[in-house]
Amino acid sequence: MKHILAYGICMFVALLQGVEGVHFYAKSGETKCFYERLSKGDLLIGDLDLFVENNGLFEEDTGASLTISVDETFDNDHRVLNQKNSHTGDFTFTALESGEHRFCFTPSHSKKSALLRVFIQLEIGNVEALDSKKKEDMNSLKGRVVQLTQRLSSIRKEQDAIREKEAEFRNQSESANSKIMTWSIFQFLILVGTCVFQLRYLKNFFVKQKVV
């Protein structure tokens, strides 16, 4: 294991206290390690980004890579994780036992003298707590689904009621139109009958006048 920088411990603690982004500089092949005591079941999620210095600017370089290793210092430095990432990526680790763990990061590049900048963002949570949170989220989601289903059912009932009212109004309108039409025909027949009666009456009247 290469030289371990003491200030790295403080940086790692800062990470665990919720600092969104922390970075360090290292040459290709240089390893920097940090220590943290974890409890059994703790889940660590890391998000990593690697940049290479080029004419005073740090840029992404697909030729760069980052190796992450995790050792259990309490168990004779037993290595429980060894993962190689590209210039950007993430990793997850679950503590199988409680105790001090060593996290080491080794950036590498084809150019050995290259200066690299590593961004690290870490989050630690308990697996059981996360499972509980997932269950709470699932229950909350189920509750929202039930509410949406009930709301949808209520909307459908309102739509059915509106359709029934529309059908009733349409039937009433058709019935009213039918009655109006029937009454109009009846009035027309009465008018025709009256006209016929008056014509016959006048005809008979004039016939009688001629006879006299």
Coordinates of C-alpha atoms in Angstrom, one line a residue:
M1 CA 0.0 0.0 0.0
K2 CA 1.4 3.4 -1.0
H3 CA 1.7 6.4 1.2
I4 CA -1.4 7.2 3.2
L5 CA -2.2 10.9 3.7
A6 CA -3.3 11.8 7.2
Y7 CA -5.4 14.8 6.1
G8 CA -7.6 12.3 4.1
I9 CA -9.3 11.2 7.4
C10 CA -10.6 14.7 8.0
M11 CA -11.8 14.9 4.4
F12 CA -13.7 11.6 4.7
V13 CA -15.3 12.7 8.0
A14 CA -16.4 15.9 6.2
L15 CA -17.9 13.8 3.5
L16 CA -20.0 11.8 6.0
Q17 CA -21.3 15.0 7.5
G18 CA -23.2 15.8 4.3
V19 CA -20.7 17.9 2.3
E20 CA -22.0 17.6 -1.3
G21 CA -18.6 17.5 -3.1
V22 CA -15.0 17.0 -1.9
H23 CA -12.0 16.5 -4.2
F24 CA -8.3 15.8 -3.9
Y25 CA -5.3 15.9 -6.3
A26 CA -3.0 12.9 -7.0
K27 CA -0.6 11.8 -9.6
S28 CA -1.2 8.7 -11.6
G29 CA -0.7 5.6 -9.5
E30 CA -0.8 7.5 -6.2
T31 CA -3.1 6.0 -3.5
K32 CA -5.0 8.0 -1.0
C33 CA -6.8 6.2 1.8
F34 CA -9.4 7.2 4.4
Y35 CA -10.6 5.4 7.5
E36 CA -14.1 5.1 8.9
R37 CA -15.8 3.0 11.5
L38 CA -18.9 1.3 10.1
S39 CA -21.6 -0.7 11.8
K40 CA -22.8 -4.0 10.4
G41 CA -25.4 -3.4 7.7
D42 CA -24.2 0.2 6.9
L43 CA -24.6 0.8 3.2
L44 CA -22.1 3.2 1.5
I45 CA -22.9 4.7 -1.9
G46 CA -20.1 6.6 -3.7
D47 CA -20.3 8.8 -6.8
L48 CA -16.9 9.4 -8.4
D49 CA -15.6 11.7 -11.2
L50 CA -12.0 11.9 -12.4
F51 CA -10.4 14.8 -14.3
V52 CA -6.9 15.1 -15.9
E53 CA -4.8 18.3 -15.9
N54 CA -4.2 19.6 -19.4
N55 CA -2.5 22.9 -19.9
G56 CA -3.7 24.2 -16.6
L57 CA -7.2 23.0 -17.0
F58 CA -8.8 19.8 -15.6
E59 CA -10.8 17.9 -18.2
E60 CA -12.5 14.6 -18.6
D61 CA -10.3 11.9 -20.2
T62 CA -11.6 8.5 -21.1
G63 CA -8.1 7.2 -20.7
A64 CA -8.2 7.8 -17.0
S65 CA -9.5 5.3 -14.5
L66 CA -9.9 4.9 -10.7
T67 CA -9.5 1.9 -8.6
I68 CA -11.4 1.7 -5.3
S69 CA -10.6 -0.8 -2.5
V70 CA -12.1 -1.4 0.9
D71 CA -10.2 -3.3 3.6
E72 CA -11.4 -4.4 7.1
T73 CA -8.5 -3.2 9.3
F74 CA -10.0 -5.1 12.3
D75 CA -9.7 -8.4 10.4
N76 CA -6.1 -8.4 9.3
D77 CA -6.7 -6.0 6.5
H78 CA -9.1 -8.4 4.8
R79 CA -10.1 -6.9 1.5
V80 CA -13.9 -6.8 0.9
L81 CA -14.0 -4.7 -2.2
N82 CA -11.7 -4.1 -5.2
Q83 CA -13.3 -2.2 -8.1
K84 CA -11.9 -0.4 -11.1
N85 CA -14.0 2.4 -12.5
S86 CA -13.7 4.5 -15.6
H87 CA -13.2 8.3 -15.4
T88 CA -16.8 8.6 -14.1
G89 CA -19.0 6.1 -12.2
D90 CA -20.1 4.9 -8.8
F91 CA -19.8 2.1 -6.3
T92 CA -21.7 0.6 -3.4
F93 CA -20.5 -1.3 -0.4
T94 CA -22.3 -2.9 2.5
A95 CA -20.5 -3.5 5.8
L96 CA -20.7 -7.2 6.7
E97 CA -19.2 -6.6 10.2
S98 CA -18.8 -3.7 12.5
G99 CA -15.4 -2.1 12.8
E100 CA -12.9 0.2 11.2
H101 CA -12.7 0.2 7.4
R102 CA -10.0 1.6 5.1
F103 CA -11.2 3.2 1.8
C104 CA -8.4 3.7 -0.8
F105 CA -8.6 5.5 -4.1
T106 CA -5.9 5.1 -6.8
P107 CA -6.3 7.2 -10.0
S108 CA -4.3 6.1 -13.0
H109 CA -3.5 7.4 -16.5
S110 CA -1.4 6.3 -19.4
K111 CA 0.8 9.4 -18.7
K112 CA 2.5 8.6 -15.4
S113 CA 3.3 12.3 -14.7
A114 CA -0.3 13.4 -15.2
L115 CA -2.0 15.3 -12.3
L116 CA -5.5 14.1 -11.6
R117 CA -8.3 15.6 -9.6
V118 CA -10.8 13.2 -8.0
F119 CA -14.3 14.3 -7.0
I120 CA -16.0 12.1 -4.3
Q121 CA -19.5 12.2 -3.0
L122 CA -20.4 9.6 -0.4
E123 CA -23.6 8.7 1.4
I124 CA -24.0 6.3 4.2
G125 CA -27.2 4.7 5.4
N126 CA -28.3 1.5 7.2
V127 CA -29.7 -1.3 5.0
E128 CA -32.5 -1.9 7.4
A129 CA -33.3 1.8 7.6
L130 CA -33.3 1.9 3.8
D131 CA -35.6 -1.1 3.6
S132 CA -37.9 0.5 6.2
K133 CA -37.8 3.7 4.2
K134 CA -38.6 1.8 1.0
K135 CA -41.6 0.2 2.8
E136 CA -42.8 3.6 4.0
D137 CA -42.4 4.9 0.5
M138 CA -44.3 1.9 -0.9
N139 CA -47.1 2.3 1.7
S140 CA -47.2 6.0 0.9
L141 CA -47.3 5.2 -2.8
K142 CA -50.1 2.6 -2.2
G143 CA -52.0 5.2 -0.2
R144 CA -51.7 7.7 -3.1
V145 CA -52.8 5.0 -5.6
V146 CA -55.9 4.3 -3.4
Q147 CA -56.7 8.0 -3.2
L148 CA -56.3 8.4 -7.0
T149 CA -58.5 5.3 -7.5
Q150 CA -61.1 6.7 -5.2
R151 CA -60.9 10.1 -7.0
L152 CA -61.2 8.4 -10.4
S153 CA -64.2 6.4 -9.2
S154 CA -65.8 9.6 -7.9
I155 CA -65.2 11.3 -11.2
R156 CA -66.7 8.4 -13.1
K157 CA -69.8 8.5 -10.9
E158 CA -70.1 12.2 -11.6
Q159 CA -69.8 11.6 -15.3
D160 CA -72.4 8.9 -15.1
A161 CA -74.7 11.2 -13.2
I162 CA -74.2 13.9 -15.9
R163 CA -74.9 11.4 -18.6
E164 CA -78.1 10.4 -16.9
K165 CA -79.2 14.0 -16.5
E166 CA -78.4 14.6 -20.2
A167 CA -80.4 11.6 -21.2
E168 CA -83.3 12.7 -19.0
F169 CA -83.2 16.2 -20.4
R170 CA -83.0 14.8 -23.9
N171 CA -86.1 12.6 -23.2
Q172 CA -88.0 15.5 -21.8
S173 CA -87.1 17.6 -24.8
E174 CA -88.2 14.9 -27.2
S175 CA -91.4 14.5 -25.2
A176 CA -92.1 18.2 -25.2
N177 CA -91.3 18.5 -28.9
S178 CA -93.6 15.5 -29.6
K179 CA -96.4 17.2 -27.6
I180 CA -95.9 20.5 -29.4
M181 CA -96.0 18.7 -32.7
T182 CA -99.2 16.8 -31.8
W183 CA -100.8 20.0 -30.5
S184 CA -99.8 21.9 -33.7
I185 CA -101.3 19.2 -35.9
F186 CA -104.5 19.2 -33.7
Q187 CA -104.8 23.0 -34.1
F188 CA -104.2 22.7 -37.8
L189 CA -107.0 20.1 -38.1
I190 CA -109.3 22.3 -36.1
L191 CA -108.5 25.2 -38.4
V192 CA -109.1 23.1 -41.5
G193 CA -112.3 21.8 -40.1
T194 CA -113.5 25.3 -39.2
C195 CA -112.6 26.6 -42.7
V196 CA -114.5 23.7 -44.3
F197 CA -117.5 24.3 -42.1
Q198 CA -117.5 28.0 -42.9
L199 CA -117.2 27.4 -46.6
R200 CA -120.1 24.9 -46.6
Y201 CA -122.2 27.2 -44.5
L202 CA -121.6 30.1 -46.8
K203 CA -122.3 28.0 -49.9
N204 CA -125.6 26.8 -48.4
F205 CA -126.4 30.4 -47.5
F206 CA -125.9 31.7 -51.0
V207 CA -127.8 28.8 -52.5
K208 CA -130.8 29.6 -50.3
Q209 CA -130.6 33.3 -51.3
K210 CA -130.9 32.4 -55.0
V211 CA -133.8 30.1 -54.4
V212 CA -135.7 32.9 -52.6

